[in-house]
mmCIF file of N, CA and C in Angstrom:
data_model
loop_
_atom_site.group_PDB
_atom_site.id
_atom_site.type_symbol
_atom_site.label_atom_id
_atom_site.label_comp_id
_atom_site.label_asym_id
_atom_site.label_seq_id
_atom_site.Cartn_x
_atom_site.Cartn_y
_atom_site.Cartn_z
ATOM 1 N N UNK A 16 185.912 161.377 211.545
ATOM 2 C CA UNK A 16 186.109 161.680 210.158
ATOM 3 C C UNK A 16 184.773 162.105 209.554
ATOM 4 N N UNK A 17 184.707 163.349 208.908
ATOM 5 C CA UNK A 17 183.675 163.922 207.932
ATOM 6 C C UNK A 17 183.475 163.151 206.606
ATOM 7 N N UNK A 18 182.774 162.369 206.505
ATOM 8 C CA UNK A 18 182.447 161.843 205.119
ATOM 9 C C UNK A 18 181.361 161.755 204.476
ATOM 10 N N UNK A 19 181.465 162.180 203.065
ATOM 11 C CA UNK A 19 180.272 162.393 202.373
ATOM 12 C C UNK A 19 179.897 161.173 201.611
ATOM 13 N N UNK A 20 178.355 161.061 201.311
ATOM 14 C CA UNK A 20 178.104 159.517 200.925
ATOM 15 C C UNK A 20 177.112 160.490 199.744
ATOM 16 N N UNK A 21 177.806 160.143 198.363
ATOM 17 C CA UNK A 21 176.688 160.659 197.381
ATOM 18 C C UNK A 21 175.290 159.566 197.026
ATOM 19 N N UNK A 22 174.322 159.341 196.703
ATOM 20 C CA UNK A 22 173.428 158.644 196.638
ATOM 21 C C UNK A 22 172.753 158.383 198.208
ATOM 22 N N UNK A 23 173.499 159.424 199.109
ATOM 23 C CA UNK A 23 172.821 158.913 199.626
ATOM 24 C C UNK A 23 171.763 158.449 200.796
ATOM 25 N N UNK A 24 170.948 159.210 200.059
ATOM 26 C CA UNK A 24 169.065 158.813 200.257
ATOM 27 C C UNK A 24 168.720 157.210 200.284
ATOM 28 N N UNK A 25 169.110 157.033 198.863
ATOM 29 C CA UNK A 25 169.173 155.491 198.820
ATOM 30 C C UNK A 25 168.861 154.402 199.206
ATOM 31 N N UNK A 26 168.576 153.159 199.004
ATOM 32 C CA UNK A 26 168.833 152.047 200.003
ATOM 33 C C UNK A 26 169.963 151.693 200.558
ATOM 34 N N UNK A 27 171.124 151.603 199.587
ATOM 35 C CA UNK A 27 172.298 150.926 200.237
ATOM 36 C C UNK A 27 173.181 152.232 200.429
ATOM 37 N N UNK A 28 172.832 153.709 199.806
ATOM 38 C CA UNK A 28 173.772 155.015 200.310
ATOM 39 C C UNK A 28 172.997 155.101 202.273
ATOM 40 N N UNK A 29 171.868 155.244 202.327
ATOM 41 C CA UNK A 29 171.563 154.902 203.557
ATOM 42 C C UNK A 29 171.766 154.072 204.380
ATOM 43 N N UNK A 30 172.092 152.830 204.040
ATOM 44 C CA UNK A 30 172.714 152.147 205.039
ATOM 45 C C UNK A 30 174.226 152.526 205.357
ATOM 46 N N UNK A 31 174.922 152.823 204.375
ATOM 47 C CA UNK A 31 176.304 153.499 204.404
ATOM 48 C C UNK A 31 176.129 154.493 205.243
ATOM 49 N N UNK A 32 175.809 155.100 205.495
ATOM 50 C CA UNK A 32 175.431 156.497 206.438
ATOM 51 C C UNK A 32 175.006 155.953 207.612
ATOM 52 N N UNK A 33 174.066 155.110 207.904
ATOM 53 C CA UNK A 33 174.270 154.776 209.078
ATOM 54 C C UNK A 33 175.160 154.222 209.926
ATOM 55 N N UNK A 34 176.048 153.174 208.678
ATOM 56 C CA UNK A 34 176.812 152.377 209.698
ATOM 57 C C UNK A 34 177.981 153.317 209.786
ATOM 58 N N UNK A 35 178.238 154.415 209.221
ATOM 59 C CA UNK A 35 179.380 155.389 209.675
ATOM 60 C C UNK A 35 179.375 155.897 210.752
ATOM 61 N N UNK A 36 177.742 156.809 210.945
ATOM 62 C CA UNK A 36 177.407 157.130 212.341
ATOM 63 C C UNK A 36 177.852 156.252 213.273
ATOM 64 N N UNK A 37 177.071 155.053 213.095
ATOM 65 C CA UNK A 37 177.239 154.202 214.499
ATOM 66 C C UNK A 37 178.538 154.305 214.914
ATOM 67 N N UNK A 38 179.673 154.190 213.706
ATOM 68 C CA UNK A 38 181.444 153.954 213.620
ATOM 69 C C UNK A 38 181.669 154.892 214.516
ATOM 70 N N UNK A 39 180.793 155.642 214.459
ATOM 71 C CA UNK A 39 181.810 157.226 214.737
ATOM 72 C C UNK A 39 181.667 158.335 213.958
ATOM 73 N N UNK A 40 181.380 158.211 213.093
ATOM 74 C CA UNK A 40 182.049 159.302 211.896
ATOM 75 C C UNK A 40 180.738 160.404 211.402
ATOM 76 N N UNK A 41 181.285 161.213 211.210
ATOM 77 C CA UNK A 41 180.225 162.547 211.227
ATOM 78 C C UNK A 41 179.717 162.094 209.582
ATOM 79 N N UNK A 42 178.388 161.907 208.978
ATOM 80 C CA UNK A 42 178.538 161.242 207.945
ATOM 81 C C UNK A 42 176.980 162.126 207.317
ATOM 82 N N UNK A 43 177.422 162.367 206.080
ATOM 83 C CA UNK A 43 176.377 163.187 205.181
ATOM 84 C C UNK A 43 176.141 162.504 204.180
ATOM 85 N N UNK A 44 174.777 162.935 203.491
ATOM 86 C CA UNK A 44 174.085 162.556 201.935
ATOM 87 C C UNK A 44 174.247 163.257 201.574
ATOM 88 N N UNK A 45 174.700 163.393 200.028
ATOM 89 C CA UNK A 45 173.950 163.942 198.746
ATOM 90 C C UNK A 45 173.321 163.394 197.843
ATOM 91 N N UNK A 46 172.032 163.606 197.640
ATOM 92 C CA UNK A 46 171.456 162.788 196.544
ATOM 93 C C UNK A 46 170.233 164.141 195.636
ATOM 94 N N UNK A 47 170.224 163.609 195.142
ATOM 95 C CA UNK A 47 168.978 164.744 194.123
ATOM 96 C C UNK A 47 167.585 164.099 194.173
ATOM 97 N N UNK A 48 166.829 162.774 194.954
ATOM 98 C CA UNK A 48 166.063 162.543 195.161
ATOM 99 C C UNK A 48 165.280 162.344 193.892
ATOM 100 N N UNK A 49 165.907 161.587 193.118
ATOM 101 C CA UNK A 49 164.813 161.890 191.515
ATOM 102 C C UNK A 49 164.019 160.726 191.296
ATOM 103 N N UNK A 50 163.083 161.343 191.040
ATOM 104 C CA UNK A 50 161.844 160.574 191.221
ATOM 105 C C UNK A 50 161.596 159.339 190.753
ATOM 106 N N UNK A 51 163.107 158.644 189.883
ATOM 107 C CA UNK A 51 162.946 157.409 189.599
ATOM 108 C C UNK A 51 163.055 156.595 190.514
ATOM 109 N N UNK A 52 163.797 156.914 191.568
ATOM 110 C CA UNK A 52 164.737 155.998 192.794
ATOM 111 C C UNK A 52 163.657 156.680 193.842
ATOM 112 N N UNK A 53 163.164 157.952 194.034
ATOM 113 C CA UNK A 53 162.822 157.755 195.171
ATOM 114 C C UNK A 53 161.315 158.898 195.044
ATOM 115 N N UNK A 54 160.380 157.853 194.308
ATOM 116 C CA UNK A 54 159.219 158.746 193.876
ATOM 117 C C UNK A 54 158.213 159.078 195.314
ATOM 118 N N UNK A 55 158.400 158.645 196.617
ATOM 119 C CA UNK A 55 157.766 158.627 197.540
ATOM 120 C C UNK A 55 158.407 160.023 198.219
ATOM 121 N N UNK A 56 159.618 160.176 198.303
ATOM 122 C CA UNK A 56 160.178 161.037 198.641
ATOM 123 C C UNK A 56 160.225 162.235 198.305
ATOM 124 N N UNK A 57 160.194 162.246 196.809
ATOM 125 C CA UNK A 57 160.189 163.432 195.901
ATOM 126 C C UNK A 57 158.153 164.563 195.907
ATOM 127 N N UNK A 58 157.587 163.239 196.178
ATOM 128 C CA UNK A 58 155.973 163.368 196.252
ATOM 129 C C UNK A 58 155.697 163.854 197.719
ATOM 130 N N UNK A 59 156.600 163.851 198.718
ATOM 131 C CA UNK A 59 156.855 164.311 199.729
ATOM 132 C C UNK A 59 157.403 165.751 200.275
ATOM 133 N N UNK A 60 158.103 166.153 198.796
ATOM 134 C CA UNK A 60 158.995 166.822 198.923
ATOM 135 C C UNK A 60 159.635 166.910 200.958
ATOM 136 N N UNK A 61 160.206 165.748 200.992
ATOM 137 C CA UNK A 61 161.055 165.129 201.662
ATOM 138 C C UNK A 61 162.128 164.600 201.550
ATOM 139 N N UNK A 62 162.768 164.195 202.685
ATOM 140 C CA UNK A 62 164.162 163.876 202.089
ATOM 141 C C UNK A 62 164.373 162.451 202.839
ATOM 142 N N UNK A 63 163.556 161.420 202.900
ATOM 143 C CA UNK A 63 163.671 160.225 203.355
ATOM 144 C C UNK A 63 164.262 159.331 204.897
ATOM 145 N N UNK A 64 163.688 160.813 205.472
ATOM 146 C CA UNK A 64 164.125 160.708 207.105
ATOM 147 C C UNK A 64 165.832 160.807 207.042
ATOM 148 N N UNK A 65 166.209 161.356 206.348
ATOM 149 C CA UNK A 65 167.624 161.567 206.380
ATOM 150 C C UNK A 65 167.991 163.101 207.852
ATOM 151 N N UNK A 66 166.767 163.459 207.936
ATOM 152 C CA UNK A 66 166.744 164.640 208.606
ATOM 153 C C UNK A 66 167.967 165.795 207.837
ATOM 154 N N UNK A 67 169.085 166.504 209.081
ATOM 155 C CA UNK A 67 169.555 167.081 208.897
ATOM 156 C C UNK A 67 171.062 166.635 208.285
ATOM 157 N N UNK A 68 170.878 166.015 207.848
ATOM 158 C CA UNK A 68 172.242 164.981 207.106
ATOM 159 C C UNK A 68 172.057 164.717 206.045
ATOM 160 N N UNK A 69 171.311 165.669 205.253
ATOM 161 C CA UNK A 69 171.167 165.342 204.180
ATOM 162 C C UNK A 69 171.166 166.194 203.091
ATOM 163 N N UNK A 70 171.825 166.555 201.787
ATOM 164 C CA UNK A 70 172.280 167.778 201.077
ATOM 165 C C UNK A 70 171.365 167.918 199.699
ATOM 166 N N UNK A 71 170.251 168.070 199.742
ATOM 167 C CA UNK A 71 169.025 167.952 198.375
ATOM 168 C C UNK A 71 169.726 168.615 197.204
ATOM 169 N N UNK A 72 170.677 167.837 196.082
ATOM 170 C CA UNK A 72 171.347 168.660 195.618
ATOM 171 C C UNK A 72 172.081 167.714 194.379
ATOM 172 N N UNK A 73 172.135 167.777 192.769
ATOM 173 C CA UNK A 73 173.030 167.100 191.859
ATOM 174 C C UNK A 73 174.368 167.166 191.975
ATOM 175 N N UNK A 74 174.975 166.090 191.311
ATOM 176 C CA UNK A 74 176.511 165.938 191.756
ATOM 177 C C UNK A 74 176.921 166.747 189.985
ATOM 178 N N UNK A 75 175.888 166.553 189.777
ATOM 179 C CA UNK A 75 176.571 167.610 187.951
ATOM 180 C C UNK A 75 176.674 168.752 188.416
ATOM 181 N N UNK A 76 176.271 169.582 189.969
ATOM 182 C CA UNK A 76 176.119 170.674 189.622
ATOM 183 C C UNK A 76 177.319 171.321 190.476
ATOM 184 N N UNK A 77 178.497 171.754 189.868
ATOM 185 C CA UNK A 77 179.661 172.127 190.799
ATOM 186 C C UNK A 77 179.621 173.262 191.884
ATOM 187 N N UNK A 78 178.880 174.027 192.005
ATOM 188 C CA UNK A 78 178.371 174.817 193.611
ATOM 189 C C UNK A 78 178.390 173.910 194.784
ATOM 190 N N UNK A 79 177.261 172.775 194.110
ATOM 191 C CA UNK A 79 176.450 172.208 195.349
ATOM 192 C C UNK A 79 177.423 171.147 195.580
ATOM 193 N N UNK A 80 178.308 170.016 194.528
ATOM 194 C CA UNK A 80 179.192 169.566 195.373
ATOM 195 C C UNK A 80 180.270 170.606 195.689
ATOM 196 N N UNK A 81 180.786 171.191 195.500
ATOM 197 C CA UNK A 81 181.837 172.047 196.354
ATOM 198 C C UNK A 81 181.189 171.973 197.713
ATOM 199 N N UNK A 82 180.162 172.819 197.706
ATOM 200 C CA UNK A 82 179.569 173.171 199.270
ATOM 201 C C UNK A 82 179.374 171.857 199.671
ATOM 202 N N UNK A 83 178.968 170.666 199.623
ATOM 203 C CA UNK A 83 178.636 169.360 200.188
ATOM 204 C C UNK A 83 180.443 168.925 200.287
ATOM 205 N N UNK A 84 180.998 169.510 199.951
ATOM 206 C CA UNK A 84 182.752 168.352 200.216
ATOM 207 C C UNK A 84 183.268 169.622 200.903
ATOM 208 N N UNK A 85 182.700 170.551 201.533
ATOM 209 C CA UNK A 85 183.279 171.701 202.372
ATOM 210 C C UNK A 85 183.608 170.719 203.524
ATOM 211 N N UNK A 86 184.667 170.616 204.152
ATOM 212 C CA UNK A 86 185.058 170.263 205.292
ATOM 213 C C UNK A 86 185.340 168.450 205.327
ATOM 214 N N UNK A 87 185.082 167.665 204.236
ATOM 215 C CA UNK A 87 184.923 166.055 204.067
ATOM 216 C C UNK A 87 185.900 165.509 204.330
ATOM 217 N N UNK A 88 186.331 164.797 204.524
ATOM 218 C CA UNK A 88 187.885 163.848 204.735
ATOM 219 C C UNK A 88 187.562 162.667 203.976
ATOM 220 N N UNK A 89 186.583 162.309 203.381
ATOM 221 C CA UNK A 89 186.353 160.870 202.528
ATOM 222 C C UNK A 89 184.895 161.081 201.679
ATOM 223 N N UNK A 90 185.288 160.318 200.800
ATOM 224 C CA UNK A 90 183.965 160.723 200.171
ATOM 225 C C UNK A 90 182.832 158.944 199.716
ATOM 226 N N UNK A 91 181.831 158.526 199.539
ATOM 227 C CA UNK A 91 181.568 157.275 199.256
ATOM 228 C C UNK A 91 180.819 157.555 198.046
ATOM 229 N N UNK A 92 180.832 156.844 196.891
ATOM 230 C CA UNK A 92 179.964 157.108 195.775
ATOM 231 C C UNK A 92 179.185 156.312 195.011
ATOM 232 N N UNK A 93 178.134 156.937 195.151
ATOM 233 C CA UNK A 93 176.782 155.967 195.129
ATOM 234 C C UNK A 93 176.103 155.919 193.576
#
């Protein structure tokens, strides 16, 4: 199952993402990385070892979730 985890960069959207992987499940972030939650990251312009699972992108902004729920079967919201 394709599932999208918004927040998540996160502490606890990242752990959600991992324990999906481990499950099985093909499992993505979206988060916008804003510099309140994740000022190390943003000062990085990085994306918090999320590597390629990860969608640098606001959930206000309807493009970028469309394209991030392209193909999803579940969504988690952070």
């Amino acid at each position: 199952m394709r599932v999208l985890v918004t927040g998540g960069a996160g502490f606890i959207g990242s752990q959600v993402v991992s324990a999906l992987i481990e499950a099985g499940h093909d499992a993505w972030a979206l988060d916008n990385l804003h510099p309140a939650a994740h000022a190390e990251a943003a000062n990085r312009s990085g994306n918090r070892d999320a590597g390629d699972r990860l969608i640098v992108g606001d959930i206000r902004d309807r493009a970028t979730v469309d394209a991030a729920l392209a193909g999803a079967d579940a969504v988690v919201h952070h």
